[in-house]
PDB file of C-alpha atoms and ligand atoms in Angstrom:
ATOM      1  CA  UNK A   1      23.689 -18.469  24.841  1.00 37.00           C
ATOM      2  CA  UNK A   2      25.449 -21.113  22.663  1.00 38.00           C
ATOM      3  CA  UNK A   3      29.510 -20.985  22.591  1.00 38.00           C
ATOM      4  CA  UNK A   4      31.495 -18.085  21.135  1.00 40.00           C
ATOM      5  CA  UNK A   5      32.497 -18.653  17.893  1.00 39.00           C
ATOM      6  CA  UNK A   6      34.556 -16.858  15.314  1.00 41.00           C
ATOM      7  CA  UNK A   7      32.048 -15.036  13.415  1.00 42.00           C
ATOM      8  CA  UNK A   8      30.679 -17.451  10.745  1.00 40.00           C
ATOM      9  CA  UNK A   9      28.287 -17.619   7.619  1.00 40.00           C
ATOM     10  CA  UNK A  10      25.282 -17.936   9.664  1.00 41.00           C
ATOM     11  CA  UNK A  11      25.904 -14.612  10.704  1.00 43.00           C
ATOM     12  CA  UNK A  12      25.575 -13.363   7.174  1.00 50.00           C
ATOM     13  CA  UNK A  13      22.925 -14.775   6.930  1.00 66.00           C
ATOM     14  CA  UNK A  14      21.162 -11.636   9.426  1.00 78.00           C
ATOM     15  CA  UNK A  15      19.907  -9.645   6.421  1.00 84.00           C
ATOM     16  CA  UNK A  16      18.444  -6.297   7.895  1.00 85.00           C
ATOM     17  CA  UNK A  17      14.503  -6.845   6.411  1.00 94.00           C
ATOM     18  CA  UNK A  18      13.707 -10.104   5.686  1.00 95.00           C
ATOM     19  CA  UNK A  19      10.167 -11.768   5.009  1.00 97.00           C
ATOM     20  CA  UNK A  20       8.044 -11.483   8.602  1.00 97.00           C
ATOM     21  CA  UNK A  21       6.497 -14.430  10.177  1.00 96.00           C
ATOM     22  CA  UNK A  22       2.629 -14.864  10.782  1.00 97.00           C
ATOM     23  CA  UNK A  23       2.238 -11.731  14.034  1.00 98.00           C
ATOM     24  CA  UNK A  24      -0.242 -12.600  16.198  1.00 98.00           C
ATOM     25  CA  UNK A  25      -3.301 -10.369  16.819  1.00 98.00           C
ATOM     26  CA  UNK A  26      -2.907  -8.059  19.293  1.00 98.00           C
ATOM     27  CA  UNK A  27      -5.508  -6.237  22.010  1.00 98.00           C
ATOM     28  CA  UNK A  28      -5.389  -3.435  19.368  1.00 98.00           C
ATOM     29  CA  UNK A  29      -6.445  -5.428  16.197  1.00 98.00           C
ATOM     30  CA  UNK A  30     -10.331  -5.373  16.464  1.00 98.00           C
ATOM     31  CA  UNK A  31     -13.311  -7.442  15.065  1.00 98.00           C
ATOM     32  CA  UNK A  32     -16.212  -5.026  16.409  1.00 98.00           C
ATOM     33  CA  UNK A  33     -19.877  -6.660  15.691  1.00 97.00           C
ATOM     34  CA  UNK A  34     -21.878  -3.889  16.593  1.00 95.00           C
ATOM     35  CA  UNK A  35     -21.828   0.303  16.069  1.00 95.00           C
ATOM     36  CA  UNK A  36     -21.967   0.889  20.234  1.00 95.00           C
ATOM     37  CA  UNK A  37     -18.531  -1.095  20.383  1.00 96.00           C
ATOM     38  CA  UNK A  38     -17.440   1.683  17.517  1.00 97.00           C
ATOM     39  CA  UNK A  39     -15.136   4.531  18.391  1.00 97.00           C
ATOM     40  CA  UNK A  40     -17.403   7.435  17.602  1.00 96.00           C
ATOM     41  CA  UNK A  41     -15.364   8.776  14.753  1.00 93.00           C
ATOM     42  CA  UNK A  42     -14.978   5.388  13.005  1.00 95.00           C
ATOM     43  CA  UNK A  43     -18.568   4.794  13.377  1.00 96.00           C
ATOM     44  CA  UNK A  44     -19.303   6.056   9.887  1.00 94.00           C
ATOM     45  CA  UNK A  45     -16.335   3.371   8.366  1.00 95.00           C
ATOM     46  CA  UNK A  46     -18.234   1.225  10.265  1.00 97.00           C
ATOM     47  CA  UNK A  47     -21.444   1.479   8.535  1.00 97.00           C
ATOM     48  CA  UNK A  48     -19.873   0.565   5.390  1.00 96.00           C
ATOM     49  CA  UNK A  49     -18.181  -2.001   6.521  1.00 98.00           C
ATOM     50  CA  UNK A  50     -18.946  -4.478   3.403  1.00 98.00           C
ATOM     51  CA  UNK A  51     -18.080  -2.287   0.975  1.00 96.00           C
ATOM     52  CA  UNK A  52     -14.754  -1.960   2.645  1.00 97.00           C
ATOM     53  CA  UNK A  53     -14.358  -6.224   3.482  1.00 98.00           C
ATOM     54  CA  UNK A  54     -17.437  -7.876   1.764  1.00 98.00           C
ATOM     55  CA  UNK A  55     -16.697 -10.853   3.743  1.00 98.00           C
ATOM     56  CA  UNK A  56     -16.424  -8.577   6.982  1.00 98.00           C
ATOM     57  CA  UNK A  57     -18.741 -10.939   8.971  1.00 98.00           C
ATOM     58  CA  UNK A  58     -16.333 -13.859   8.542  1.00 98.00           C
ATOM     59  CA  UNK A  59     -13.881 -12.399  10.706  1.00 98.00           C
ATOM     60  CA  UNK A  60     -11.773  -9.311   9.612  1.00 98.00           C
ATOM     61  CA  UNK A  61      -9.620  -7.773  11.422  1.00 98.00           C
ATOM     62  CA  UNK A  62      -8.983  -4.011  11.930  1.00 98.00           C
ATOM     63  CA  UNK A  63      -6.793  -1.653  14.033  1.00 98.00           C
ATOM     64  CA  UNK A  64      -8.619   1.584  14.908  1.00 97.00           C
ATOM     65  CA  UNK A  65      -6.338   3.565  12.302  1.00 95.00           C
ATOM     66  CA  UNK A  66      -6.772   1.275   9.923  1.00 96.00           C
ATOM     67  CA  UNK A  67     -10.354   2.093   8.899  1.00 95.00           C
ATOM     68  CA  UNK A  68      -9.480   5.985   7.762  1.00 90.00           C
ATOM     69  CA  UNK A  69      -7.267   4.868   4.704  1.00 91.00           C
ATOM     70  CA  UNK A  70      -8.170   1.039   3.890  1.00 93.00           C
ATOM     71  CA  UNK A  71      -9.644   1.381   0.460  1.00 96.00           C
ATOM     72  CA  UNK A  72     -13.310   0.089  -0.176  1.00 96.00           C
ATOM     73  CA  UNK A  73     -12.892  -3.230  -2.132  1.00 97.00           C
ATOM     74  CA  UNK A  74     -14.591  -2.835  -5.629  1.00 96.00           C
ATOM     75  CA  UNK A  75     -12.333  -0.016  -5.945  1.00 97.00           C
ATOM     76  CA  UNK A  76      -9.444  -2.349  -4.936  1.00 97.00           C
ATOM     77  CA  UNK A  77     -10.381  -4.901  -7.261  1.00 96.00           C
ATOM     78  CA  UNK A  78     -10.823  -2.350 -10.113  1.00 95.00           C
ATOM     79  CA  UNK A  79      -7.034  -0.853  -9.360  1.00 96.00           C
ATOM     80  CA  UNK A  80      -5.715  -4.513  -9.518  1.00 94.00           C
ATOM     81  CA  UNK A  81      -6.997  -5.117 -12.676  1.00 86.00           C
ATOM     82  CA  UNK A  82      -5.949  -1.698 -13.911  1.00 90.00           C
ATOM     83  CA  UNK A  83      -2.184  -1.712 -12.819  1.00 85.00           C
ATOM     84  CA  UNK A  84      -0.348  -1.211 -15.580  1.00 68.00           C
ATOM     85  CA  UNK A  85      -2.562  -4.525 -17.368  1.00 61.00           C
ATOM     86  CA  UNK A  86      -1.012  -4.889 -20.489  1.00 55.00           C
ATOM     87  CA  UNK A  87       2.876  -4.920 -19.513  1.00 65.00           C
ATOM     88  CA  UNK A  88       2.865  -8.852 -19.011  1.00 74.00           C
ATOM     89  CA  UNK A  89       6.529  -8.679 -18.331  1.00 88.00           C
ATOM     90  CA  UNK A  90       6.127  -6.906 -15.023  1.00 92.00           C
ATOM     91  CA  UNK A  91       4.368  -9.773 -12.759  1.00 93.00           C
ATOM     92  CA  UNK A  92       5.271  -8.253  -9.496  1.00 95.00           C
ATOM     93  CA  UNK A  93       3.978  -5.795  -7.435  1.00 97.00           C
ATOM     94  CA  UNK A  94       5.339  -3.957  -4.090  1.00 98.00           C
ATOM     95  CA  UNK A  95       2.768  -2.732  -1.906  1.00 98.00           C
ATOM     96  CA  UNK A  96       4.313  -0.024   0.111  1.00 98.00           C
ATOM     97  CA  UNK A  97       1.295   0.901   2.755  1.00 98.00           C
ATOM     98  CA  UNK A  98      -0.232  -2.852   3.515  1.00 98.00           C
ATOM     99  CA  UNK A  99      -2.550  -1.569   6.181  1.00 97.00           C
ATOM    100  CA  UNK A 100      -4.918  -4.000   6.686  1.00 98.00           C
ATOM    101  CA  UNK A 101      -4.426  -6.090   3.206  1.00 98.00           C
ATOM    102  CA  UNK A 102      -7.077  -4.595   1.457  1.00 97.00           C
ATOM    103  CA  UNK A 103      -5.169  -3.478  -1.539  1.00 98.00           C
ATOM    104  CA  UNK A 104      -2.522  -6.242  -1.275  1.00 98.00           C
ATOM    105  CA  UNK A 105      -5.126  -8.988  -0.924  1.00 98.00           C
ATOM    106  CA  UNK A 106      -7.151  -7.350  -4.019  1.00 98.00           C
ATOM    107  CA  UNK A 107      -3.872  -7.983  -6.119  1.00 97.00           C
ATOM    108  CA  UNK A 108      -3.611 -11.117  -4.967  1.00 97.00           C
ATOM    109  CA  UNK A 109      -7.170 -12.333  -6.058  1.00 96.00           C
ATOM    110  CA  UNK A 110      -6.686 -10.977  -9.468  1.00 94.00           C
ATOM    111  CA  UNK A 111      -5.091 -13.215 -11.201  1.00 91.00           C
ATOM    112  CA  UNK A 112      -2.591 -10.690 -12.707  1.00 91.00           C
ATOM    113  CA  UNK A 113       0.336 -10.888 -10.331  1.00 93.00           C
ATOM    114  CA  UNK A 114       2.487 -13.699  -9.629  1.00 94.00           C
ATOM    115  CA  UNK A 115       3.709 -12.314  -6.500  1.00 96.00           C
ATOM    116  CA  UNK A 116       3.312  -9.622  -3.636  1.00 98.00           C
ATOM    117  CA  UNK A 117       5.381  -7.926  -1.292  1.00 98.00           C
ATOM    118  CA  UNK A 118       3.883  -6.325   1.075  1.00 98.00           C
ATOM    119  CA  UNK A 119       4.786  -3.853   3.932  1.00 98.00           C
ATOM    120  CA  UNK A 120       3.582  -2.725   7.228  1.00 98.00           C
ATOM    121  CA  UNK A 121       5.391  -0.864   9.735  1.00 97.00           C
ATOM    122  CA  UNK A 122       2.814  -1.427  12.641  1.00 98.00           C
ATOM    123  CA  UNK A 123       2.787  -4.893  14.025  1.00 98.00           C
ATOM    124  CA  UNK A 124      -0.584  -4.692  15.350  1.00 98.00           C
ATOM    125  CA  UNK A 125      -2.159  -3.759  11.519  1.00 98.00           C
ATOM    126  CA  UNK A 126       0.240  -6.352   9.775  1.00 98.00           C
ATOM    127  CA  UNK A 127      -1.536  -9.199  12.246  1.00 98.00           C
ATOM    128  CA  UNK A 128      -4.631  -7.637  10.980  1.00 98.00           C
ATOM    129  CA  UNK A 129      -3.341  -7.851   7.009  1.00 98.00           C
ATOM    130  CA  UNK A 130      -2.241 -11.599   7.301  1.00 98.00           C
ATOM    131  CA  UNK A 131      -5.683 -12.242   8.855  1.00 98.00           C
ATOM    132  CA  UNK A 132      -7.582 -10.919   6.681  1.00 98.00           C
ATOM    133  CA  UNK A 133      -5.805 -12.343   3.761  1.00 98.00           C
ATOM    134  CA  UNK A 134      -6.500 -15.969   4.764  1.00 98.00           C
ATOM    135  CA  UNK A 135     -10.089 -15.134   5.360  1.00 98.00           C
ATOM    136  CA  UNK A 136     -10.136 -14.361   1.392  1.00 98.00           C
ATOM    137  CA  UNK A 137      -8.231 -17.445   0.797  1.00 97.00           C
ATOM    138  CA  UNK A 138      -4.629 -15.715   0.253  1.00 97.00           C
ATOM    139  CA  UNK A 139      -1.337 -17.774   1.099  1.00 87.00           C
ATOM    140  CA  UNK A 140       1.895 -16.681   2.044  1.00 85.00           C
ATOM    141  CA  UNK A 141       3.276 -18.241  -0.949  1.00 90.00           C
ATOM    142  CA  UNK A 142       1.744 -15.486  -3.494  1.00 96.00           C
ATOM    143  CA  UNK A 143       2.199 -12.325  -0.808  1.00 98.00           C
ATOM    144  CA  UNK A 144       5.172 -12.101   1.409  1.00 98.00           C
ATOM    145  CA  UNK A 145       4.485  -9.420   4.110  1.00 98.00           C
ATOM    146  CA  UNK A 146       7.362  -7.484   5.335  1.00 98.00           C
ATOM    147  CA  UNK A 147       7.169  -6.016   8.636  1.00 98.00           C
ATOM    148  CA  UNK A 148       9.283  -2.457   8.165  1.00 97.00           C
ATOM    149  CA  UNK A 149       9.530   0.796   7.308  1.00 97.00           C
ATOM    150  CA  UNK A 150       8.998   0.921   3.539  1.00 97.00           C
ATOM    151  CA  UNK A 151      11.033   3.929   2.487  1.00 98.00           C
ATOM    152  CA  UNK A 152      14.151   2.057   4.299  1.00 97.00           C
ATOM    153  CA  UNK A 153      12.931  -1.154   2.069  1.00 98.00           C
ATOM    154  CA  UNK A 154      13.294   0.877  -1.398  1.00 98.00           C
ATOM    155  CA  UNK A 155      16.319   2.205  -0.221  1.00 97.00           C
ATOM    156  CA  UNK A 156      17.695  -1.141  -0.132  1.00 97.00           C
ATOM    157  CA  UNK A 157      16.124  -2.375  -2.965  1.00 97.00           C
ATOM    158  CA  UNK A 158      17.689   0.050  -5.361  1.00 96.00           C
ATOM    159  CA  UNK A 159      20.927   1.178  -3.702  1.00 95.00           C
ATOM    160  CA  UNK A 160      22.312  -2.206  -1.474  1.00 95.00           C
ATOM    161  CA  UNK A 161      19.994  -5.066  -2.184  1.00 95.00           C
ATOM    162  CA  UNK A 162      22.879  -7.071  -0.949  1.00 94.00           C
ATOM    163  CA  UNK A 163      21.596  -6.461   2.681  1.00 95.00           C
ATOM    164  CA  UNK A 164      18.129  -7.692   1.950  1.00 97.00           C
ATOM    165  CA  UNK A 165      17.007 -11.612   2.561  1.00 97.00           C
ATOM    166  CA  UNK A 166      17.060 -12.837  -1.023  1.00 96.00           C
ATOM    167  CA  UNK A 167      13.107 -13.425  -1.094  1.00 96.00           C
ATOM    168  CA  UNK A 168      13.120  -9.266  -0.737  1.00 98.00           C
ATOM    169  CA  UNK A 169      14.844  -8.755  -3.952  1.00 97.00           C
ATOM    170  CA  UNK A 170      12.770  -9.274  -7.121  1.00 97.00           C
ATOM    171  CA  UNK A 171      13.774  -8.338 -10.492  1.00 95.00           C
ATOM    172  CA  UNK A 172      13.313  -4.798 -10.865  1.00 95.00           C
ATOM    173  CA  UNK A 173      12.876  -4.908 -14.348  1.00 92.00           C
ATOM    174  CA  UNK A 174       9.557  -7.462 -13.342  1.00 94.00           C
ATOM    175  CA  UNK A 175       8.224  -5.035 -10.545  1.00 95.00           C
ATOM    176  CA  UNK A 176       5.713  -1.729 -10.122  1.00 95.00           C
ATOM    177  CA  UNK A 177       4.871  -0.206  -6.891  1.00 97.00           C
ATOM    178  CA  UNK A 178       1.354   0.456  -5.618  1.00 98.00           C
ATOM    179  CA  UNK A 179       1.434   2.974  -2.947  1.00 98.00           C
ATOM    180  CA  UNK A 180      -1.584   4.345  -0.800  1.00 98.00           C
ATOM    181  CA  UNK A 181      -0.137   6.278   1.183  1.00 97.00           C
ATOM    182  CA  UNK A 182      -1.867   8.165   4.870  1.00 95.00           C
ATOM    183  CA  UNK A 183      -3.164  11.655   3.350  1.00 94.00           C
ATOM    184  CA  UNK A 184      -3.132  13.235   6.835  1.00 88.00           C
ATOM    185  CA  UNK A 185      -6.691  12.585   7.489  1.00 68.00           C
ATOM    186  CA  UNK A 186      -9.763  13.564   6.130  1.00 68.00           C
ATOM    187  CA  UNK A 187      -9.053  17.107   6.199  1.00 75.00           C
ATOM    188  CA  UNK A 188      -8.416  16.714   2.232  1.00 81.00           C
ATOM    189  CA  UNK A 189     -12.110  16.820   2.071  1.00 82.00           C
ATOM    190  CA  UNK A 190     -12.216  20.442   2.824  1.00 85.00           C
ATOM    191  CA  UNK A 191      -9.628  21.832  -0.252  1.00 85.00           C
ATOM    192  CA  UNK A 192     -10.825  22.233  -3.253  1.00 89.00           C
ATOM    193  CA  UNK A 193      -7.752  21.646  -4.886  1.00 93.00           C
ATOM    194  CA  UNK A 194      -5.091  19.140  -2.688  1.00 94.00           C
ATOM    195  CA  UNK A 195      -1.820  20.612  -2.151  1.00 95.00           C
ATOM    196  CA  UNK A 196      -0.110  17.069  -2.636  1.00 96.00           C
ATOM    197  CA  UNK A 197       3.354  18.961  -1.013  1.00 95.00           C
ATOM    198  CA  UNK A 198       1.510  19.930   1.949  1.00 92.00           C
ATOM    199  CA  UNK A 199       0.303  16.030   2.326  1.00 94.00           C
ATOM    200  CA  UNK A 200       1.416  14.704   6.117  1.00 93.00           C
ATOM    201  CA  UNK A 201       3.478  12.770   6.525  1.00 95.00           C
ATOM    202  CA  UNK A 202       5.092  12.424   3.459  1.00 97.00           C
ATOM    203  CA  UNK A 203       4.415  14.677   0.205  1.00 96.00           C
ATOM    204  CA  UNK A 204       4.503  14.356  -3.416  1.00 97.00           C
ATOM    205  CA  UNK A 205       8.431  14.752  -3.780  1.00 96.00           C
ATOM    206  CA  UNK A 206       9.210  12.334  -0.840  1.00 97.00           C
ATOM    207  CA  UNK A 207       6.874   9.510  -2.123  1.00 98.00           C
ATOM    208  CA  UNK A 208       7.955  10.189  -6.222  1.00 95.00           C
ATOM    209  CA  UNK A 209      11.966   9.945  -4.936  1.00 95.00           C
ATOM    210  CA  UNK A 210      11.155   6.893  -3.335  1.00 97.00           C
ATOM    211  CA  UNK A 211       9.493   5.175  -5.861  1.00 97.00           C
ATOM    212  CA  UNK A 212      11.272   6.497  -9.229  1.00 94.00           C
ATOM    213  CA  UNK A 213      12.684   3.821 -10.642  1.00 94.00           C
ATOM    214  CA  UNK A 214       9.724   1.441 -10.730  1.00 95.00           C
ATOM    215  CA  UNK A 215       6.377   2.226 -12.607  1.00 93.00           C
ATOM    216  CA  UNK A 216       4.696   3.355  -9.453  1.00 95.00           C
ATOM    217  CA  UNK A 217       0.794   3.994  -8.867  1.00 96.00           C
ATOM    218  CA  UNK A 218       0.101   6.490  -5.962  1.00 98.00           C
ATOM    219  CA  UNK A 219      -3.580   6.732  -4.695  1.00 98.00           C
ATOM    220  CA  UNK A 220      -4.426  10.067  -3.927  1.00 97.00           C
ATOM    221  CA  UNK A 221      -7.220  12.253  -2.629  1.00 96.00           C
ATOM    222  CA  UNK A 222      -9.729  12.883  -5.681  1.00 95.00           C
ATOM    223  CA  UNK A 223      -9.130  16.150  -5.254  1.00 94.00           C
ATOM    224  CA  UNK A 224      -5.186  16.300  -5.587  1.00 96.00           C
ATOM    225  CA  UNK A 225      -3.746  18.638  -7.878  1.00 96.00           C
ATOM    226  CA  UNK A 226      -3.114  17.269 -11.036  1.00 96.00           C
ATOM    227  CA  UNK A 227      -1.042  19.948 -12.631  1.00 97.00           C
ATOM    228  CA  UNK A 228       1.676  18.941  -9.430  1.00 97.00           C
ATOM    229  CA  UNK A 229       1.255  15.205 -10.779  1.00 97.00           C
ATOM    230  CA  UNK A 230       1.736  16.074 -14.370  1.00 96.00           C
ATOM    231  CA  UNK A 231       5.135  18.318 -13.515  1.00 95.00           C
ATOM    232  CA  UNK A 232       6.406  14.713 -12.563  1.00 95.00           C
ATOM    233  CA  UNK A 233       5.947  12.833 -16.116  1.00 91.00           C
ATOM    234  CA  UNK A 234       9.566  11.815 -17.244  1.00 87.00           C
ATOM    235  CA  UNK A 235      10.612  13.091 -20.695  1.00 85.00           C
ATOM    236  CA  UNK A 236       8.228  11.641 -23.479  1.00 86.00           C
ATOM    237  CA  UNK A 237       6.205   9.669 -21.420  1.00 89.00           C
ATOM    238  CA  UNK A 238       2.496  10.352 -19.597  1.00 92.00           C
ATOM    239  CA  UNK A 239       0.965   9.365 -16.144  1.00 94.00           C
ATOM    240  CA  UNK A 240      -2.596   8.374 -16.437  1.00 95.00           C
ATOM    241  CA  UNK A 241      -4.731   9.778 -13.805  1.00 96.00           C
ATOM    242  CA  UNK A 242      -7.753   7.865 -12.984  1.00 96.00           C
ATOM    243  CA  UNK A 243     -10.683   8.877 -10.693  1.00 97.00           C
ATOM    244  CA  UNK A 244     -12.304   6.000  -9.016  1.00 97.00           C
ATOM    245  CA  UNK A 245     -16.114   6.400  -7.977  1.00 95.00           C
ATOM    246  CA  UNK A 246     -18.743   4.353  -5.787  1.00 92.00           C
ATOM    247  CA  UNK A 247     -21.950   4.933  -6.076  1.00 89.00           C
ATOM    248  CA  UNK A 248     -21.772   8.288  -8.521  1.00 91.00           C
ATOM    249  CA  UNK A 249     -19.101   9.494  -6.233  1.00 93.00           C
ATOM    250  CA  UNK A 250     -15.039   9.624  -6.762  1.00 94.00           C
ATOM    251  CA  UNK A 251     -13.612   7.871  -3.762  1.00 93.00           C
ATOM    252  CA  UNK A 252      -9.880   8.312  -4.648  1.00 96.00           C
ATOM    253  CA  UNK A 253      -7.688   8.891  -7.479  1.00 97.00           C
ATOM    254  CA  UNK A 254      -4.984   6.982  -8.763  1.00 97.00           C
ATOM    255  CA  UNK A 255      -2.034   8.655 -11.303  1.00 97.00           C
ATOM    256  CA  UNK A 256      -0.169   5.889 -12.682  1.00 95.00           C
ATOM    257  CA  UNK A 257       3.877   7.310 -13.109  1.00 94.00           C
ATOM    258  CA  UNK A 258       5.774   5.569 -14.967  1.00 92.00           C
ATOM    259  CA  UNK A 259       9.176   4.877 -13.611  1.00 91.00           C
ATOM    260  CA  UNK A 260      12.859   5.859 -15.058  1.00 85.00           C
ATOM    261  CA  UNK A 261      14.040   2.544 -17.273  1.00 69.00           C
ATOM    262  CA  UNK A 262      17.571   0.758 -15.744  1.00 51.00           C
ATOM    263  CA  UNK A 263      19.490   2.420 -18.639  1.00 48.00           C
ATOM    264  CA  UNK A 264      18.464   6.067 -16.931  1.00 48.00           C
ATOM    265  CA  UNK A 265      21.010   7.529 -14.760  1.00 41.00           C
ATOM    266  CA  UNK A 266      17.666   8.324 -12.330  1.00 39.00           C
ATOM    267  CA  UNK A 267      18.134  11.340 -11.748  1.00 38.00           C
TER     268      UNK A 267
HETATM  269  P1  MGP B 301     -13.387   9.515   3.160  1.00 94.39           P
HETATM  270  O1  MGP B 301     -12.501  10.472   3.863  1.00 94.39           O
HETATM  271  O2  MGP B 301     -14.283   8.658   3.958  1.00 94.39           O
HETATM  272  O3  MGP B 301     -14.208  10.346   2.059  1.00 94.39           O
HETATM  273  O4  MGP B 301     -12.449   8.620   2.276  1.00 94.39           O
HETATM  274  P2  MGP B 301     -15.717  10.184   1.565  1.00 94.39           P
HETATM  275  O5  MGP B 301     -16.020   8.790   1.151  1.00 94.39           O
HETATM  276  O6  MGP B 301     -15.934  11.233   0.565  1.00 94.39           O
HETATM  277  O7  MGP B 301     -16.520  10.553   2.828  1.00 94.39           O
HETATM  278  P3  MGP B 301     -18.010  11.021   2.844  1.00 94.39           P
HETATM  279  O8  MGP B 301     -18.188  11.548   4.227  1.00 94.39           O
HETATM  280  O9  MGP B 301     -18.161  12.044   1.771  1.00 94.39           O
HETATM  281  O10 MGP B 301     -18.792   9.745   2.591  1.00 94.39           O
HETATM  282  C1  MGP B 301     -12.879   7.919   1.142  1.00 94.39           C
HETATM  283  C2  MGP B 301     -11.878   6.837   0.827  1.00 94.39           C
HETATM  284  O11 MGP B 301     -10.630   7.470   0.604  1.00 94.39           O
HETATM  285  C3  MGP B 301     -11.624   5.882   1.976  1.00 94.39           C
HETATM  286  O12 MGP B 301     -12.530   4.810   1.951  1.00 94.39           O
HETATM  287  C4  MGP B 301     -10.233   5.420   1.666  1.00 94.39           C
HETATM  288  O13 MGP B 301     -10.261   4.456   0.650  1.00 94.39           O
HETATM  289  C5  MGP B 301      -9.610   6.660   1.104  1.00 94.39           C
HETATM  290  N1  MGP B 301      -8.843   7.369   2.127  1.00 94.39           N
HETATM  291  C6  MGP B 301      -9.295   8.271   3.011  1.00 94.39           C
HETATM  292  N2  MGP B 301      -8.241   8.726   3.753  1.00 94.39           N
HETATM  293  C7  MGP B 301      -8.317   9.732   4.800  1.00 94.39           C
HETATM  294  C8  MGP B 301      -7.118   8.103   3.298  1.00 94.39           C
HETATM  295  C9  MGP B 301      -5.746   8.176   3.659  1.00 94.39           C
HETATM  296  O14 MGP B 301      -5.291   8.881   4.549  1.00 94.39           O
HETATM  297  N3  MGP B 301      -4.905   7.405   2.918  1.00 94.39           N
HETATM  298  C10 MGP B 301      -5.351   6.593   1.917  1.00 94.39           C
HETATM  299  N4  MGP B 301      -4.457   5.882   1.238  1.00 94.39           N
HETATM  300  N5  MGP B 301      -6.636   6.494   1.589  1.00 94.39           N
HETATM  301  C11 MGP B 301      -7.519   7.242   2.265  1.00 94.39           C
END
C-alpha cells in the first residue's frame, strides 16, 4: 500500500474496460490430440477439427464450449472478405463474441481491416483467442482483445465513451460490428423455421438494440426467420442475407443490417 494521497490524475486514469493483457491458459483451455481425450458430445467438432483451425496441429487452443459456436474457417475467411467490402471508409471492426478468435483472427488475415476489437467475457476462452491468434501470425497491434461483457462495452461506446480507455473508442463513423452470437445450442437444428426471439440468451431485439447504430452483421442459424430480420431494415435501406455453405451444405447465415447514420436520433 503506497501513501494516501489526495485523489489524483492517475486515478482517472482507471477507465472501467480497458484493452486486456495476454491471459494465460488455463486447466480449462484444451489442445486435445486424440478423439478418446474428446468429451463425447464434442467428439463430432472434433472430427472436423481442420476445417474449424486448419493449422489445428500447430497448437490451438479450445475451451470445451468453445467448439459448439466457433465458426469453420473458410466460412470465416469468406465473411471477412464480405463485410460490408466496398465501404473503404469503415476500416474497423468490433467483434462482439471473440470465442476462440476464429472470426476475429479471420478479419485480421484479410487484409481489409486496419484494426480489431475484440471481446470475450470468459477468461479461460480469451487465453484460448490470443493463442490462437499468434499461431496464425496475428499481433496485438492489429486486434486488441477486451476481456468484458460486450453489451456493457456498446453501452459505453455509444452513450459515455468518456469511461472507456481511449484505445476502446474508435471512430464510430469508421466502425461495423460482427456479432456471432451463442444460439442456445444446437437445438436450432430441429425448427424448421428459427424463432430468432426465442434465441437463448439473447434474441433478435436484444442483439439489434445493442448494435443499432453501427452497420452490424449478425450470424445466425441458416434456418432463422428471415421475415423477423427483414421487419428490422431502417427506412429506405435493405439487409442482405447471405447463406454460407461447406461442402453443398449452409453452415450459417449472415444478414448484414445496416446501422442508423450519426445524424439519426436512433430511435
Ligand atoms: P452445427 O450445429 O454443428 O450444425 O453447427 P451442422 O454443421 O449442420 O451439424 P451436422 O450434424 O448437420 O453436421 C454448424 C456451425 O454453426 C458451427 O460450426 C458453427 O459455426 C455454427 N454454430 C453452431 N452453434 C450451435 C452456434 C452457436 O450457438 N453460435 C454461433 N455463433 N454459431 C454456432
Amino acid at each position: 500500500m503506497g501513501s494516501m494521497g489526495a485523489p489524483g490524475a492517475s486515478e482517472s486514469a482507471d477507465f472501467s474496460m480497458k484493452p486486456a493483457e495476454t491471459l494465460p491458459l488455463t486447466d480449462e483451455c484444451h489442445h486435445y490430440e486424440g478423439k478418446n481425450e474428446v468429451p463425447w458430445d464434442i467428439q463430432k467438432y472434433f472430427s472436423q477439427r481442420y476445417s474449424i483451425f486448419s493449422l489445428y496441429d500447430e497448437g490451438v487452443y479450445m475451451t470445451d464450449d468453445a467448439w459448439f459456436g466457433v465458426t469453420p474457417e473458410p466460412v470465416a475467411i469468406h465473411v471477412a472478405t464480405d463485410m460490408y467490402g466496398t465501404e473503404q471508409q469503415k476500416h474497423i471492426l468490433i467483434d462482439v463474441f471473440g470465442g476462440a478468435g476464429g472470426n476475429s483472427i479471420a478479419f485480421a488475415n484479410s487484409g481489409r481491416w486496419s484494426r480489431i476489437i475484440s471481446i470475450e467475457r470468459d477468461a479461460s476462452t480469451l487465453a484460448c483467442a490470443q493463442h490462437n491468434a499468434e499461431i496464425y501470425g496475428v499481433g496485438p497491434d492489429i486486434i486488441t482483445w477486451v476481456h468484458g461483457d460486450s453489451f456493457e462495452y456498446m453501452d459505453k461506446l455509444v452513450n459515455h465513451p468518456e469511461e472507456l480507455h481511449p484505445d476502446l473508442r474508435p471512430d464510430l463513423d469508421a466502425t461495423v460490428l460482427f456479432a456471432s452470437p451463442p444460439w442456445g445450442g444446437p437445438g436450432y437444428r430441429t425448427d424448421e423455421v428459427f424463432d430468432l426471439y426465442n434465441m437463448q440468451p439473447y434474441n433478435l431485439d436484444d442483439l439489434h438494440k445493442a448494435y443499432r447504430r453501427l452497420d452490424h452483421a449478425l450470424f445466425l442459424p441458416r434456418t432463422s426467420d428471415i421475415r423477423q430480420i427483414a421487419k428490422l431494415a431502417p427506412a429506405d435501406r435493405q439487409i442482405e442475407v447471405v447463406q454460407y455453405c461447406m461442402e453443398g451444405a449452409s453452415k450459417a447465415l449472415v444478414a448484414y443490417m445496416p446501422g442508423t447514420s450519426s445524424t439519426d436520433s436512433g430511435k
